[in-house]
Short mmCIF file of C-alpha atoms in Angstrom, two decimals:
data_model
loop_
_atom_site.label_atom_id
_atom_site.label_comp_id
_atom_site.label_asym_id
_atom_site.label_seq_id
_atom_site.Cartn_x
_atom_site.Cartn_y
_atom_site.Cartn_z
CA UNK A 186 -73.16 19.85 -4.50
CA UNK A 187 -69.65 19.16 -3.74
CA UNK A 188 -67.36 17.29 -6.44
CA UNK A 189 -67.01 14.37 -3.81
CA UNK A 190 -70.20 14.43 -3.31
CA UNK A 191 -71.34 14.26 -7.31
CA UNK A 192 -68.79 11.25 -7.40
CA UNK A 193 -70.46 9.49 -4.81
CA UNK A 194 -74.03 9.78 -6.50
CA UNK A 195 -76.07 6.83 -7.22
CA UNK A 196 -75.76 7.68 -11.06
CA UNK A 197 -72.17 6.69 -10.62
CA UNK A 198 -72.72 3.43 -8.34
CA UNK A 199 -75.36 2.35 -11.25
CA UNK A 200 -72.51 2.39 -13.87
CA UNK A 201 -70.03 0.86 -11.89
CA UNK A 202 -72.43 -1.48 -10.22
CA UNK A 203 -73.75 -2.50 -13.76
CA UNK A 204 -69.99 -3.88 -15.04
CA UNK A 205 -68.91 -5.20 -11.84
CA UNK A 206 -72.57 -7.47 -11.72
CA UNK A 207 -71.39 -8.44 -15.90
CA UNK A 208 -68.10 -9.51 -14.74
CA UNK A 209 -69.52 -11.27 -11.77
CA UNK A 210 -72.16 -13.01 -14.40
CA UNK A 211 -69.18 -14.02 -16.42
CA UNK A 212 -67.44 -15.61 -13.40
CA UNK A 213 -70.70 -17.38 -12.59
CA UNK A 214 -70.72 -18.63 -16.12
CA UNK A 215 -67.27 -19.88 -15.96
CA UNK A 216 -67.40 -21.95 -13.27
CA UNK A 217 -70.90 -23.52 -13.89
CA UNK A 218 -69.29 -24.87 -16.94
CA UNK A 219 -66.05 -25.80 -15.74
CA UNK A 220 -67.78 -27.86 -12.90
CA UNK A 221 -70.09 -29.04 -15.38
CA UNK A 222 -66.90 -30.18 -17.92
CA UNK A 223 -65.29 -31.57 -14.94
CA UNK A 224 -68.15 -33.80 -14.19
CA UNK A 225 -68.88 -34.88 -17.52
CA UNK A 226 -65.21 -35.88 -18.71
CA UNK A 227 -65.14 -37.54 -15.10
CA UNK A 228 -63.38 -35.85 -12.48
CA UNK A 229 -63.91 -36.42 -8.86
CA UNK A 230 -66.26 -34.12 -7.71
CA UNK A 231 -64.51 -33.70 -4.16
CA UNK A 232 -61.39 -32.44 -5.74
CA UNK A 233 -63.36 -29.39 -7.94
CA UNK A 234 -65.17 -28.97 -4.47
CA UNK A 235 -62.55 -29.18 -2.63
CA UNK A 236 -60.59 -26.46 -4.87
CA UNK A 237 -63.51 -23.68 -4.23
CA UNK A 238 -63.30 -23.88 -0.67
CA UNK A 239 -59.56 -23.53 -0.62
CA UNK A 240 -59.70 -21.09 -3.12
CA UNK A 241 -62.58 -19.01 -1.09
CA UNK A 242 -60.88 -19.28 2.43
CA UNK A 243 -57.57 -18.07 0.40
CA UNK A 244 -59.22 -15.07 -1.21
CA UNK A 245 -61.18 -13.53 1.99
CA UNK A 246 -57.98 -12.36 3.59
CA UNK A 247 -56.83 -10.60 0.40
CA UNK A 248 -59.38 -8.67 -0.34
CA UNK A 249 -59.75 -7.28 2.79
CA UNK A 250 -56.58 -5.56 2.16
CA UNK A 251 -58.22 -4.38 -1.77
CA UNK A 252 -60.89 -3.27 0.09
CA UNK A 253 -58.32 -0.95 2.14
CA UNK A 254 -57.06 -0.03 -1.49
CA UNK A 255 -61.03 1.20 -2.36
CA UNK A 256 -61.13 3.38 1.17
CA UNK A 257 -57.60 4.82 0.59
CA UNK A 258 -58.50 5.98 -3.05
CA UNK A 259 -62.27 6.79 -1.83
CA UNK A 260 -60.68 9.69 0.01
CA UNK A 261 -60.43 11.63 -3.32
CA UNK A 262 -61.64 9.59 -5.93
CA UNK A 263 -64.87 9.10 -4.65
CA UNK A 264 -66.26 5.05 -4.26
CA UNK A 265 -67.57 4.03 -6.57
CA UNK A 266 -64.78 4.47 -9.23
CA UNK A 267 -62.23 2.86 -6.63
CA UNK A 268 -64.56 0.05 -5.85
CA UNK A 269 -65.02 -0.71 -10.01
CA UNK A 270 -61.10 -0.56 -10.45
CA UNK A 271 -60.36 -2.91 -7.63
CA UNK A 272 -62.75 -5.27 -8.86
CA UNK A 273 -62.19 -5.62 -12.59
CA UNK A 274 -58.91 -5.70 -13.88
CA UNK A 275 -57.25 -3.47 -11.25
CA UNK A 276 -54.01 -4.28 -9.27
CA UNK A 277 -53.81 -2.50 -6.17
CA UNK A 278 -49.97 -1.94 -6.19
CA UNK A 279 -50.99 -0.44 -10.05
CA UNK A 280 -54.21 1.80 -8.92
CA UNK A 281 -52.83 4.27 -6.20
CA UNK A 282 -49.73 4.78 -8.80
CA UNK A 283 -51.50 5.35 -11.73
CA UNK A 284 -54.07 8.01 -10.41
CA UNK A 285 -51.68 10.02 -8.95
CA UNK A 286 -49.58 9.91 -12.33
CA UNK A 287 -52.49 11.14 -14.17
CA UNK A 288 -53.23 14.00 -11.40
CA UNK A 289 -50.21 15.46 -12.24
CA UNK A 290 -50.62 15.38 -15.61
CA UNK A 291 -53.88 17.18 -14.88
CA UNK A 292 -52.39 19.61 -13.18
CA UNK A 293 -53.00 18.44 -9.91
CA UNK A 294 -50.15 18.24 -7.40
CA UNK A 295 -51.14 14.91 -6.51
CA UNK A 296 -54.53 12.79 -5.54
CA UNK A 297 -55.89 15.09 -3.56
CA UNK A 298 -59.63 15.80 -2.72
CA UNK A 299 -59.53 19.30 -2.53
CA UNK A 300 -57.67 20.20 -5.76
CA UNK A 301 -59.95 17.20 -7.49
CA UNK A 302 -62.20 18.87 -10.42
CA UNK A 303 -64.74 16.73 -12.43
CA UNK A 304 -62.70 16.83 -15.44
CA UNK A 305 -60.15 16.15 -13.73
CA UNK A 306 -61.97 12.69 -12.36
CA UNK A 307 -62.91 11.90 -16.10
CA UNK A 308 -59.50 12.28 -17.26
CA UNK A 309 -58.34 10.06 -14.42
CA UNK A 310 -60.64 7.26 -14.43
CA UNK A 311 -59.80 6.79 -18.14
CA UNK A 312 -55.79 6.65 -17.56
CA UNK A 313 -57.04 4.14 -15.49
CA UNK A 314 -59.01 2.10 -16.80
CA UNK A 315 -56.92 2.64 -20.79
CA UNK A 316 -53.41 1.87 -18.82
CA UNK A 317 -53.61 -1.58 -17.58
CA UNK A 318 -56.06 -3.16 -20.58
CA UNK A 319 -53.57 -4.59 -22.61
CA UNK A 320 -53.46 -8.14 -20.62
CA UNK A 321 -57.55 -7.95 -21.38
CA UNK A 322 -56.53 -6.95 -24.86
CA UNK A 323 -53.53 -9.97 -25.97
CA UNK A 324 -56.43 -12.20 -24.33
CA UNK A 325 -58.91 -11.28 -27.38
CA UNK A 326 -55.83 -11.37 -29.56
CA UNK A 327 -53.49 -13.79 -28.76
CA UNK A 328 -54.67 -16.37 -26.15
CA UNK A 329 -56.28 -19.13 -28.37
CA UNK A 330 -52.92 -19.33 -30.50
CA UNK A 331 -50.85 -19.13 -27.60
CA UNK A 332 -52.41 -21.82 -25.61
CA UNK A 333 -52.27 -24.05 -28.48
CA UNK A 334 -48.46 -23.85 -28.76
CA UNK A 335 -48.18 -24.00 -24.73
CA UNK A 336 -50.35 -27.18 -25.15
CA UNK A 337 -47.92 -28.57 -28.33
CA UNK A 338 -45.16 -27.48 -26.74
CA UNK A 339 -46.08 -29.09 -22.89
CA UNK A 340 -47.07 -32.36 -24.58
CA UNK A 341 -43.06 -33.40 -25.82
CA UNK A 342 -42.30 -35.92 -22.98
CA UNK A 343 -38.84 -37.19 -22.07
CA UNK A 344 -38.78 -41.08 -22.30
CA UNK A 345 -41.54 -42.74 -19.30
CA UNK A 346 -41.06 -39.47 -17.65
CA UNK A 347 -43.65 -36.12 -17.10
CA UNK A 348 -42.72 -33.01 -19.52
CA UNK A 349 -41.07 -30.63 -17.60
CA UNK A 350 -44.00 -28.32 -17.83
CA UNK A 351 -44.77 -28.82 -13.64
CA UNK A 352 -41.18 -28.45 -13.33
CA UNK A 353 -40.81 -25.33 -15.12
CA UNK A 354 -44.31 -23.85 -13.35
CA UNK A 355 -43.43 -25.00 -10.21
CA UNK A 356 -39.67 -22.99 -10.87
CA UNK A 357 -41.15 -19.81 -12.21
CA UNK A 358 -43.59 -19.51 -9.05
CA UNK A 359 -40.60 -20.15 -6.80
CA UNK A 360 -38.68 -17.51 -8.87
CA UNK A 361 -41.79 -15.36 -8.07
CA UNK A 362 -41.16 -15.80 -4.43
CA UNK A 363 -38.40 -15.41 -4.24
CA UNK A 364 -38.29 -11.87 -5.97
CA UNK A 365 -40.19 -10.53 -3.45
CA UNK A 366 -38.47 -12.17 -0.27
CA UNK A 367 -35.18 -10.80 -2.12
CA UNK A 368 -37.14 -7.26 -1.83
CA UNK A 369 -37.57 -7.31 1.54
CA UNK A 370 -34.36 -8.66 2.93
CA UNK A 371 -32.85 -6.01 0.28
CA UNK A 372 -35.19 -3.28 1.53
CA UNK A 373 -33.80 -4.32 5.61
CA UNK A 374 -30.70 -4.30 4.29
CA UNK A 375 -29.79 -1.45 2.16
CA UNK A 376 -33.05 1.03 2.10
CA UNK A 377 -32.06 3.63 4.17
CA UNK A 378 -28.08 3.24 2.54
CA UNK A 379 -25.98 0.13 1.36
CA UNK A 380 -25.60 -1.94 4.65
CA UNK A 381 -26.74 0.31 7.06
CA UNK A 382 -29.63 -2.39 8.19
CA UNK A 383 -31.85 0.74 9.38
CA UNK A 384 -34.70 -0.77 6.54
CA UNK A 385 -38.16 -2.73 7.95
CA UNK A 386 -37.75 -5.95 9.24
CA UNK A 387 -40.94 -6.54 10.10
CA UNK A 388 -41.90 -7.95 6.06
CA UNK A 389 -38.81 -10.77 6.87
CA UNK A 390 -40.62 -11.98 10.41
CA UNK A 391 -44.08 -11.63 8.67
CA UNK A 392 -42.60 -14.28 5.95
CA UNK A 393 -40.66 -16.11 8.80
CA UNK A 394 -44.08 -16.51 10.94
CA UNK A 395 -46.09 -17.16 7.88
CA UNK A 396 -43.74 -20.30 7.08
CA UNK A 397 -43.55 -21.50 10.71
CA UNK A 398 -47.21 -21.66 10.79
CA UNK A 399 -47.65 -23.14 7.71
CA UNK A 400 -45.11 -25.53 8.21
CA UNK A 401 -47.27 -26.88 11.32
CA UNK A 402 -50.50 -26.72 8.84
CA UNK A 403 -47.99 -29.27 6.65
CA UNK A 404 -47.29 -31.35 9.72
CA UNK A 405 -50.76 -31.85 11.12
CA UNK A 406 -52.56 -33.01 7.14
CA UNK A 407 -49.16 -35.07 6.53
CA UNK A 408 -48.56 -36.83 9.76
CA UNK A 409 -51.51 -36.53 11.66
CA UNK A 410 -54.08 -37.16 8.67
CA UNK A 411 -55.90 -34.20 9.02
CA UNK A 412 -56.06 -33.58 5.67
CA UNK A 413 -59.23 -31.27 5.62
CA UNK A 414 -56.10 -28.63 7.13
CA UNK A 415 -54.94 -28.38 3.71
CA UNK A 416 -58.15 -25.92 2.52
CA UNK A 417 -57.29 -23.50 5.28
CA UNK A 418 -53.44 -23.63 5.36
CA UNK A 419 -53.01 -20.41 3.32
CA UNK A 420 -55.47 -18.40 4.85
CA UNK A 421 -55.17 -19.55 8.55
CA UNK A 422 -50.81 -18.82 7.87
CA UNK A 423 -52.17 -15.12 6.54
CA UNK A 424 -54.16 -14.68 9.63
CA UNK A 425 -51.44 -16.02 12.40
CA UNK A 426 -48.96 -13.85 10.52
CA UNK A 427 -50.91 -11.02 10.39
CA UNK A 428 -51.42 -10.68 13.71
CA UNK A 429 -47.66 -11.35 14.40
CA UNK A 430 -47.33 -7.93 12.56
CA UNK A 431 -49.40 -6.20 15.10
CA UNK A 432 -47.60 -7.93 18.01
CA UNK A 433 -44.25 -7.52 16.74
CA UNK A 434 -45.33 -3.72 15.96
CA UNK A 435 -44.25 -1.82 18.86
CA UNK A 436 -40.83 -3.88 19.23
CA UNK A 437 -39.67 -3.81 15.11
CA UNK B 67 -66.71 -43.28 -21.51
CA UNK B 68 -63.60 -44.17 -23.12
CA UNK B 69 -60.74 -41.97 -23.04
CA UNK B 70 -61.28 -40.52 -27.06
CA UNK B 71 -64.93 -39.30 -25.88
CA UNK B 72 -63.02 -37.72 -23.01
CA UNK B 73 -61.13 -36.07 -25.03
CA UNK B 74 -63.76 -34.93 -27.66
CA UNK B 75 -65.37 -33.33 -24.69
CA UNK B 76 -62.55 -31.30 -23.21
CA UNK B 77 -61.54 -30.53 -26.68
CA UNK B 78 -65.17 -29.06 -27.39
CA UNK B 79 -65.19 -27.61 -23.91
CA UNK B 80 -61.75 -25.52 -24.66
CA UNK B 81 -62.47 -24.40 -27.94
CA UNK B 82 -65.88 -22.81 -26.27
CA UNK B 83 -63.89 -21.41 -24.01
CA UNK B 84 -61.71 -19.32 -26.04
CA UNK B 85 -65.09 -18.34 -27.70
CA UNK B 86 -66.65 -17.20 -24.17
CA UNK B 87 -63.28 -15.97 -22.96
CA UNK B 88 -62.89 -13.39 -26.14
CA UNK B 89 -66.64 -12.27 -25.85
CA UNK B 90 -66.05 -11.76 -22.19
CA UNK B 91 -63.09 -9.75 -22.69
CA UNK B 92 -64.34 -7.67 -25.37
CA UNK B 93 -67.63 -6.52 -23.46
CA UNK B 94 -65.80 -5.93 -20.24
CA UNK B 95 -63.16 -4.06 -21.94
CA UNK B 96 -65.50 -1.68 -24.29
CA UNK B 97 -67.35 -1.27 -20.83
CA UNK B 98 -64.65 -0.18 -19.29
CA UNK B 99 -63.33 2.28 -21.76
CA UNK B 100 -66.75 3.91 -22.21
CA UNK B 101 -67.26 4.07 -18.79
CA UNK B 102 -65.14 7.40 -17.92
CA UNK B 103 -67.42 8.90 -20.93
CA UNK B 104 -70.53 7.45 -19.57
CA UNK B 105 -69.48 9.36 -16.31
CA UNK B 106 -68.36 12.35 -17.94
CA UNK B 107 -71.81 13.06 -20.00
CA UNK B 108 -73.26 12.21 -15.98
CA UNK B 109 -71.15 14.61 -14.77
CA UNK B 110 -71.01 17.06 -17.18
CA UNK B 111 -66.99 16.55 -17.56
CA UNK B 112 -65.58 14.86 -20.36
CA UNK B 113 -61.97 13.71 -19.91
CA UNK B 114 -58.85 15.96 -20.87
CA UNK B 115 -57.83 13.73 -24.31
CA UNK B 116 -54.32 16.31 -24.00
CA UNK B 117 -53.74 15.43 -20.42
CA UNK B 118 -54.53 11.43 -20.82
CA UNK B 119 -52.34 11.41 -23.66
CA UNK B 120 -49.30 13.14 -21.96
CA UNK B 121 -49.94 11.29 -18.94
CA UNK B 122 -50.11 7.50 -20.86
CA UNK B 123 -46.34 8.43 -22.41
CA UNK B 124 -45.50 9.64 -19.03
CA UNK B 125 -46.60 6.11 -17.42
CA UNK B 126 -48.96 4.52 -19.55
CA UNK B 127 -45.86 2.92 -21.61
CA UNK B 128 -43.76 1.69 -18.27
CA UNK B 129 -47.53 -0.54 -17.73
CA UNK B 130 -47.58 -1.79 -21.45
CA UNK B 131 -44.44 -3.69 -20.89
CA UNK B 132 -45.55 -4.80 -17.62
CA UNK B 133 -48.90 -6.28 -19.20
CA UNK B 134 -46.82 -7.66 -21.76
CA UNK B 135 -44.49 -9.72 -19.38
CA UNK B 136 -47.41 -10.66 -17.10
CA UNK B 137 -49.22 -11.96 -20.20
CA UNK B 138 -46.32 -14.15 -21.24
CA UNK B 139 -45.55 -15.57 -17.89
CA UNK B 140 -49.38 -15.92 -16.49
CA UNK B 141 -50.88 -17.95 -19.54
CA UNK B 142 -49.06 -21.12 -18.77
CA UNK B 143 -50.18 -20.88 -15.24
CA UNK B 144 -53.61 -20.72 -15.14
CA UNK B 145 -54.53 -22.12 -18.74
CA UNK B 146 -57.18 -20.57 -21.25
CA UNK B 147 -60.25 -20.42 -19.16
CA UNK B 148 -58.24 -19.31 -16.14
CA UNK B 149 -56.33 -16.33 -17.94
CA UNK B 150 -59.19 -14.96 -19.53
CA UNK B 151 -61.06 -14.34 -16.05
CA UNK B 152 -57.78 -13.26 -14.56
CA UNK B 153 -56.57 -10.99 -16.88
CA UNK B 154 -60.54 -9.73 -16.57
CA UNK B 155 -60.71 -9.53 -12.97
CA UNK B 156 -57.12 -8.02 -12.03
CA UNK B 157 -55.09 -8.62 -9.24
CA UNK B 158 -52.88 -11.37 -10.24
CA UNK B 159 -49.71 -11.37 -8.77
CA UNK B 160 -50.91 -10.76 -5.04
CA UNK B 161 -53.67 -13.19 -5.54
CA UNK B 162 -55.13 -14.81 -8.50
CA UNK B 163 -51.46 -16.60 -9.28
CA UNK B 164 -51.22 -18.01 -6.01
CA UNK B 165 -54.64 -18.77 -5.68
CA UNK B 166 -54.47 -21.49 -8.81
CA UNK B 167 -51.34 -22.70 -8.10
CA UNK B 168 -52.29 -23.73 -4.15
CA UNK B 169 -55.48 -25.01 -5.53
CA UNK B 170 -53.56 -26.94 -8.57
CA UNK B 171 -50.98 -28.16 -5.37
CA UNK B 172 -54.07 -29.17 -3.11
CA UNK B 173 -55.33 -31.44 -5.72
CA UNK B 174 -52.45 -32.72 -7.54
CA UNK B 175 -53.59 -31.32 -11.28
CA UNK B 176 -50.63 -31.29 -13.44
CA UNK B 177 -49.67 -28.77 -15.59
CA UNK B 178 -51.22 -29.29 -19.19
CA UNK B 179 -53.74 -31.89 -18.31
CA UNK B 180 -57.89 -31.34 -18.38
CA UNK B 181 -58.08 -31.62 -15.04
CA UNK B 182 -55.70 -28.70 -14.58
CA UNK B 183 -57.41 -26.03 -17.19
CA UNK B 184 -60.66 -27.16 -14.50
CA UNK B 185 -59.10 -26.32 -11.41
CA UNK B 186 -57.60 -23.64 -12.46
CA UNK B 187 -60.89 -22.30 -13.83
CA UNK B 188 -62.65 -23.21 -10.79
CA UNK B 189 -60.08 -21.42 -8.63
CA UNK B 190 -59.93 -17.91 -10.29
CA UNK B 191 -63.84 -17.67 -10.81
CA UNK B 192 -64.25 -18.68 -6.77
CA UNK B 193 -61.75 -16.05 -6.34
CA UNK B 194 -62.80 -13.38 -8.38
CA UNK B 195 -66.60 -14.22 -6.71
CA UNK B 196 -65.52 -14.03 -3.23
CA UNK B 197 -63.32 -10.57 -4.59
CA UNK B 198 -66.08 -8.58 -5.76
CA UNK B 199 -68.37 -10.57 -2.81
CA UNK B 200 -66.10 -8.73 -0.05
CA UNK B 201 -65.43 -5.87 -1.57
CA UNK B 202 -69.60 -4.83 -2.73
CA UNK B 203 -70.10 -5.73 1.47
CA UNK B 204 -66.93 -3.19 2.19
CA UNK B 205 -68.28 -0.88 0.20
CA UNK B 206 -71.79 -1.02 1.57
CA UNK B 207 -70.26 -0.85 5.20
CA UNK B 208 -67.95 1.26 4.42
CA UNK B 209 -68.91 3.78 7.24
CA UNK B 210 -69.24 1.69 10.11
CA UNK B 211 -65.87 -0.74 9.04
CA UNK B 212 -63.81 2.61 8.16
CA UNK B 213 -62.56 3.06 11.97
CA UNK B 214 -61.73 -1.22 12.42
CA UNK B 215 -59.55 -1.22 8.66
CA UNK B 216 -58.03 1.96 9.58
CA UNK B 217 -57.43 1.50 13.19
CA UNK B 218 -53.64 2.21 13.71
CA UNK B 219 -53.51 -1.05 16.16
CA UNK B 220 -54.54 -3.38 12.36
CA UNK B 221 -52.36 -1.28 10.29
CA UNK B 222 -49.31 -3.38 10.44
CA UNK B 223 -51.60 -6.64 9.57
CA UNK B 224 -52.92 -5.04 7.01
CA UNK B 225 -49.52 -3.35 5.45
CA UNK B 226 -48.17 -7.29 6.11
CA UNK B 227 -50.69 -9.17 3.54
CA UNK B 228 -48.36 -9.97 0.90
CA UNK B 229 -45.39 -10.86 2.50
CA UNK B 230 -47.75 -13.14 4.57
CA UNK B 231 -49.28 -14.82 1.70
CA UNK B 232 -45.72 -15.65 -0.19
CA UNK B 233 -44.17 -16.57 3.52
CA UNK B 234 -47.10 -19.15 3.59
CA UNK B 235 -46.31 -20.17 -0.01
CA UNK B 236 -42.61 -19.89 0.38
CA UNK B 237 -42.87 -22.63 2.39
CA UNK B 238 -44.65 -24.92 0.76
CA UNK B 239 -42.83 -24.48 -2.23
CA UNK B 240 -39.52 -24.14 -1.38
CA UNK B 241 -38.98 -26.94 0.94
CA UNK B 242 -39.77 -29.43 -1.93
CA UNK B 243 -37.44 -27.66 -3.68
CA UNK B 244 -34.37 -26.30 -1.76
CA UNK B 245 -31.71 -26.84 -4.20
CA UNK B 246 -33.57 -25.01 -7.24
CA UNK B 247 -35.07 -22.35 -4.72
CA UNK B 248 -31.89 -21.24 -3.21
CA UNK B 249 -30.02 -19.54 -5.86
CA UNK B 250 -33.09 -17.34 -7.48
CA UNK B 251 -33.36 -16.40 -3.38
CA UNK B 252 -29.45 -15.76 -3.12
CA UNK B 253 -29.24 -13.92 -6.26
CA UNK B 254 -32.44 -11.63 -5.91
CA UNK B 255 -31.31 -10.71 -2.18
CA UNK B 256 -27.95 -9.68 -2.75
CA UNK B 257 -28.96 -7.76 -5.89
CA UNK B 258 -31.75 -5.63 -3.56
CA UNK B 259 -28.71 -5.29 -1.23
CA UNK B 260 -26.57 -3.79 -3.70
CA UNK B 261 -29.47 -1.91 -5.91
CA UNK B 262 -31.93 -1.05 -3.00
CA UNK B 263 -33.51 1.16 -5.77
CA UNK B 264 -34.68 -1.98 -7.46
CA UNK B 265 -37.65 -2.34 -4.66
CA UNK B 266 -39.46 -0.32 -6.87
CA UNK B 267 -40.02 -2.55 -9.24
CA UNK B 268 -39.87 -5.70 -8.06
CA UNK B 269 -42.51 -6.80 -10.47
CA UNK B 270 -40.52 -6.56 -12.91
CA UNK B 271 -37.45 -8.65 -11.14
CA UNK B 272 -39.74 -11.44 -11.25
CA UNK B 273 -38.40 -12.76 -14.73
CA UNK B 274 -35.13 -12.78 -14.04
CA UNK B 275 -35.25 -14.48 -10.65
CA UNK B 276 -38.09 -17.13 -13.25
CA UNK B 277 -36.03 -17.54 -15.55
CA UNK B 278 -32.91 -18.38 -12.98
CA UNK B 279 -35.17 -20.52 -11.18
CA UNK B 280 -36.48 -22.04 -14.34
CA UNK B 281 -32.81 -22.90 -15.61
CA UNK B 282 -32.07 -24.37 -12.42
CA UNK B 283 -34.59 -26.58 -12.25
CA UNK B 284 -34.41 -28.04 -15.75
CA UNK B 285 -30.60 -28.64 -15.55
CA UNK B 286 -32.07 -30.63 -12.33
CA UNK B 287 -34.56 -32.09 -14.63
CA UNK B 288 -31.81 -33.37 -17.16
CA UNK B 289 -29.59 -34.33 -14.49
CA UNK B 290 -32.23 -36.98 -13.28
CA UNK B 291 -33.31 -37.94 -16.68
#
């Protein structure tokens, strides 16, 4: 049998399948009892409804593109093990980089399905899988004592007014944003040498469609009461923008 | 019920949750590290300890500081119940983050409140769900959906997702926002310009353009006070 063929064996879809059904058990659990505290300490139920369609509709679109992650890394890697890594802790920027770091170390000359041996696999999966724990790790550790400080901390108000907790959230996701806009007008700029403008543009009009179209998704639940739009303003700005990539293709 | 019974409840509720969370994160993560044995004795190929340990100094390290920063900054966002499934389930930046904070947006939880540490729960559970929902269907249809994801006519949609989520998001947060969002934007486009090389690790650029953003907005904050 061929190594990609022993990595695609049921044996390994039963142990990945086996921690991937735990983790979705534990995010089963979770929100049965956050629903359930919600109810009980009186929240409107619309809103915590509400908040899993939007977050449902928001999700699809993503994960289409992990599951592009799992078929990329499937080419040499096998399925299963791409399919466990994208759904538990993985990061699909983190993945791709990651294997092929430990392929070389291997002795590999990259992620390659050819040169892949099954010790080689092994000794991959656990770089893996050891690599990017630590977030799941200073959760165990550190989490309780930090939130309790956060929640100390976010309590101090100013006067009448709201801590500046929202403030500062609302400032460190914009921050976030804004990082990765400043990549992409950097990248058009300077990539291919400082000023030379020979970068992609096509990130900048994916951002620039994405904001037009949700800037109409604003318009229509603010001024025409169609608040329901709200759920799907993420997802249906993805989509729109999305497909602006493929028409703007040929032309960028 | 009065608002001290309230608050007995969520208290209870919370301290069960760090409980849950730790247990969660403990079995997943023992799971997870014994898988790549559990494969090997399968296989009949237990993993190179020399080469793992050569290869987590060569990159293994570069990812402990990321985790590190993504664990300071990510907490506050999503609360206790919310980081523990995160920091279970992966994928933060390009989509648990956002996910929360449109869903905390949508209904108008603030930060530090009950209602928030709910929502935010609610939000990263539905989206790890529909995650590992969409990606166990991929996976079984992976043969007849490999030629539509890999069709050269979709590739540019799918290259596009992220800068198609934070356009979305850009907008809705900046807009609200202008005078605080402009100078993180300013500053973290000119310094791409003039370090292109920084692309690379943009997740990392993230705190600085924060904490620029963050010191904006609570000189704003003062201002008004």
């Amino acid at each position: 049998m061929s190594v990609i063929a022993q990595l695609n064996s049921p044996a390994m879809y039963l142990i990945c399948g086996v921690i991937i059904l735990f983790v979705a058990a534990v995010c089963i659990f979770f929100m049965v009892r956050a629903y359930k505290a919600g109810v009980a300490i009186g929240m409107d139920t619309a809103k915590m409804k509400r908040t899993i369609i939007a977050s449902a509709t928001f999700t699809i679109l993503p994960s289409v593109g992990i599951l592009l992650g799992v078929i990329a890394l499937s080419g040499s890697l096998g399925t299963p093990l791409p399919w466990l890594r994208l759904s538990v802790i993985g990061a699909l920027h983190y993945e791709t980089q990651v294997a092929e770091a430990a392929a070389e170390q291997i002795g590999l000359s990259g992620l390659s399905a050819s040169e892949m041996t099954l010790q080689a696999f092994t000794t991959i999966a656990l770089m893996m899988s050891f690599c990017i724990m630590w977030g799941m790790l200073f959760s165990i550790l550190f989490t309780k004592r930090y939130s309790s400080r956060l929640k100390n901390g976010g309590s101090k108000k100013a006067g009448n007014r709201p801590g500046f907790g929202d403030t500062a959230m609302t400032a460190m996701f914009i921050g976030l944003v804004s990082a990765y806009i400043g990549s992409y007008i950097g990248g058009f700029v300077s990539s291919g040498g400082l000023f030379h403008f020979a970068g992609s543009l096509m990130p900048i009009a994916v951002v620039v469609i994405a904001g037009l179209v949700m800037a109409g998704f604003l318009w229509l639940a603010e001024k025409k009461n169609a608040a329901w739009v709200d759920s799907f303003s993420i997802a249906g700005s993805m989509i729109l923008a999305m497909l602006g990539a493929v028409v703007l293709n040929p032309i960028l | 019920m009065d608002e001290a019974m309230k608050n007995e409840l969520f208290e209870q509720y919370n301290r069960r949750t760090h409980l849950l969370g730790r247990i969660a994160c403990t079995i997943t993560l023992v799971m997870l590290l014994a898988a790549p044995f559990v494969m090997g004795a399968v296989l009949g190929a237990m993993p190179n300890l020399a080469a793992f340990g050569k290869g987590f100094f060569a990159v293994g390290l570069v990812w402990l500081v990321s985790c590190v920063v993504e664990y300071l900054v990510y907490v506050p966002m999503l609360g206790s119940g919310g980081s523990y499934l995160a920091f279970i389930t992966g994928n933060l930046i390009n989509m648990k983050i956002p996910c929360a904070i449109n869903a905390r947006d949508i209904v108008g939880a603030k930060s530090g409140t009950a209602e928030n540490e709910i929502i935010s729960t609610l939000s990263i559970a539905t989206s790890s769900l529909v995650t590992i929902l969409v990606l166990a269907v991929g996976v079984a249809l992976l043969i007849p959906l490999h030629p539509i994801l890999q069709s050269p006519v979709l590739q540019p949609a799918f290259d596009n997702v992220v800068p198609a989520l934070f356009g979305a998001m850009a907008y809705k947060y900046y807009r609200r926002n202008m005078k605080t969002a402009i100078w993180p934007l300013l500053f973290m486009s000119i310094l791409f310009i003039l370090v292109p090389s920084l692309t690379g690790s943009t997740s990392f650029m993230i705190i600085p353009s924060g904490a620029l953003a963050i010191a904006i907005a609570w000189l704003r904050w003062r201002k008004n006070a």
